[in-house]
Amino acid sequence: MTTPVSPTAALDLLELERARLFALLGRLLVAPPDGALLANLRALRGEAGSVLGDAYGQLAEAARQTDPAQAEREYHALFIGVGRGELLPFASYYLTGFLHERPLAELRATLVQLGVERAPGVAEPEDHLGFLCETMAGLIAGVFPAGPEEAAGFFTRHVQPWATRCFADLQAAEAAQFYRAVGALGRAAMEIEATAAGLPA
């Protein structure tokens, strides 16, 4: 959903893992996983006993129990539906109860400052959680004009106030099977990022 530029600097392993985690969440939130992605997810290994390791383990097991057709039906029920899906993963909705409200306008102003653009042909507004995760990944990785130092502020202002609730709702959604594990991984990512930023999870 975002349009990155070329990386400008090498990342240490921790930053690379942070970027990969947000990129994975973004990918799973903007479209259902295809067969190749599911195969890669089945091979995930996490450190047992850690919040993130356990979440990776759950995601790997969920991928083993899912095929692309099942994942597509689930994604449709959760995010598209007939009229609307079970969830509306937009900052405006979570923060105001309505779509296309002030959080979207504020986000768009920030994106202009950061030099981040929505990819051509994308219909969803920029406050979609998948877009925000992709933006976090790009900022951490240094693939946007703004540097990695902007990631913490972006998270604090545009992600942290609502994303944990959205991932929790995804975990508890009636239609969620595979995506229950995506919700758990998202909550783990939010907890780790909030801790790193010195915020309450």
Short mmCIF file of N, CA and C in Angstrom, two decimals, residues 88-108 125-129 132 157-158 161-163 165-166:
data_model
loop_
_atom_site.label_atom_id
_atom_site.label_comp_id
_atom_site.label_asym_id
_atom_site.label_seq_id
_atom_site.Cartn_x
_atom_site.Cartn_y
_atom_site.Cartn_z
N LEU A 88 -13.47 -3.05 11.24
CA LEU A 88 -13.10 -1.86 10.47
C LEU A 88 -11.75 -1.39 11.01
N PRO A 89 -10.64 -1.83 10.39
CA PRO A 89 -9.32 -1.57 10.96
C PRO A 89 -8.75 -0.21 10.60
N PHE A 90 -9.47 0.84 10.97
CA PHE A 90 -9.09 2.21 10.62
C PHE A 90 -8.96 3.05 11.90
N ALA A 91 -7.93 3.87 11.93
CA ALA A 91 -7.72 4.72 13.10
C ALA A 91 -8.92 5.62 13.36
N SER A 92 -9.48 6.23 12.32
CA SER A 92 -10.62 7.14 12.51
C SER A 92 -11.77 6.42 13.21
N TYR A 93 -12.05 5.20 12.78
CA TYR A 93 -13.16 4.46 13.37
C TYR A 93 -12.90 4.15 14.84
N TYR A 94 -11.69 3.70 15.16
CA TYR A 94 -11.39 3.33 16.53
C TYR A 94 -11.30 4.54 17.46
N LEU A 95 -10.88 5.66 16.93
CA LEU A 95 -10.68 6.84 17.78
C LEU A 95 -11.87 7.77 17.84
N THR A 96 -12.75 7.71 16.82
CA THR A 96 -13.91 8.62 16.81
C THR A 96 -15.24 7.91 16.62
N GLY A 97 -15.22 6.66 16.18
CA GLY A 97 -16.46 5.95 15.89
C GLY A 97 -16.96 6.15 14.47
N PHE A 98 -16.22 6.93 13.67
CA PHE A 98 -16.62 7.20 12.30
C PHE A 98 -15.40 7.09 11.39
N LEU A 99 -15.64 6.85 10.11
CA LEU A 99 -14.56 6.79 9.12
C LEU A 99 -14.26 8.19 8.59
N HIS A 100 -13.04 8.36 8.06
CA HIS A 100 -12.64 9.59 7.37
C HIS A 100 -12.74 10.82 8.29
N GLU A 101 -12.33 10.67 9.55
CA GLU A 101 -12.40 11.76 10.50
C GLU A 101 -11.01 12.36 10.75
N ARG A 102 -10.90 13.18 11.78
CA ARG A 102 -9.68 13.94 12.06
C ARG A 102 -8.42 13.07 12.12
N PRO A 103 -8.44 11.85 12.72
CA PRO A 103 -7.20 11.05 12.72
C PRO A 103 -6.64 10.80 11.33
N LEU A 104 -7.51 10.65 10.33
CA LEU A 104 -7.04 10.45 8.96
C LEU A 104 -6.40 11.73 8.43
N ALA A 105 -7.02 12.87 8.69
CA ALA A 105 -6.44 14.13 8.23
C ALA A 105 -5.09 14.38 8.88
N GLU A 106 -4.98 14.12 10.18
CA GLU A 106 -3.72 14.31 10.88
C GLU A 106 -2.65 13.36 10.35
N LEU A 107 -3.05 12.12 10.08
CA LEU A 107 -2.10 11.15 9.52
C LEU A 107 -1.61 11.60 8.15
N ARG A 108 -2.51 12.06 7.32
CA ARG A 108 -2.11 12.51 5.97
C ARG A 108 -1.11 13.66 6.05
N PRO A 125 -8.35 4.15 2.68
CA PRO A 125 -7.69 5.35 3.22
C PRO A 125 -6.45 4.98 4.01
N GLU A 126 -5.58 5.95 4.19
CA GLU A 126 -4.26 5.70 4.77
C GLU A 126 -4.28 5.29 6.24
N ASP A 127 -5.39 5.50 6.94
CA ASP A 127 -5.41 5.10 8.35
C ASP A 127 -5.79 3.64 8.55
N HIS A 128 -5.77 2.85 7.49
CA HIS A 128 -5.92 1.40 7.58
C HIS A 128 -4.72 0.84 8.34
N LEU A 129 -4.97 -0.09 9.26
CA LEU A 129 -3.89 -0.61 10.09
C LEU A 129 -2.80 -1.27 9.26
N LEU A 132 -0.53 1.45 8.04
CA LEU A 132 0.29 1.98 9.12
C LEU A 132 1.42 1.02 9.49
N ARG A 157 2.13 8.58 17.90
CA ARG A 157 1.02 9.45 17.51
C ARG A 157 -0.09 8.72 16.76
N HIS A 158 0.28 7.81 15.85
CA HIS A 158 -0.71 7.28 14.92
C HIS A 158 -1.04 5.80 15.09
N PRO A 161 -2.18 4.61 20.02
CA PRO A 161 -3.44 4.92 20.70
C PRO A 161 -4.59 3.96 20.42
N TRP A 162 -4.49 3.14 19.35
CA TRP A 162 -5.66 2.32 19.01
C TRP A 162 -5.34 0.93 18.48
N ALA A 163 -4.14 0.69 17.99
CA ALA A 163 -3.86 -0.56 17.28
C ALA A 163 -3.97 -1.79 18.17
N ARG A 165 -6.06 -2.32 20.55
CA ARG A 165 -7.49 -2.67 20.63
C ARG A 165 -7.95 -3.36 19.35
N CYS A 166 -7.48 -2.88 18.21
CA CYS A 166 -7.87 -3.48 16.94
C CYS A 166 -7.35 -4.91 16.83
#
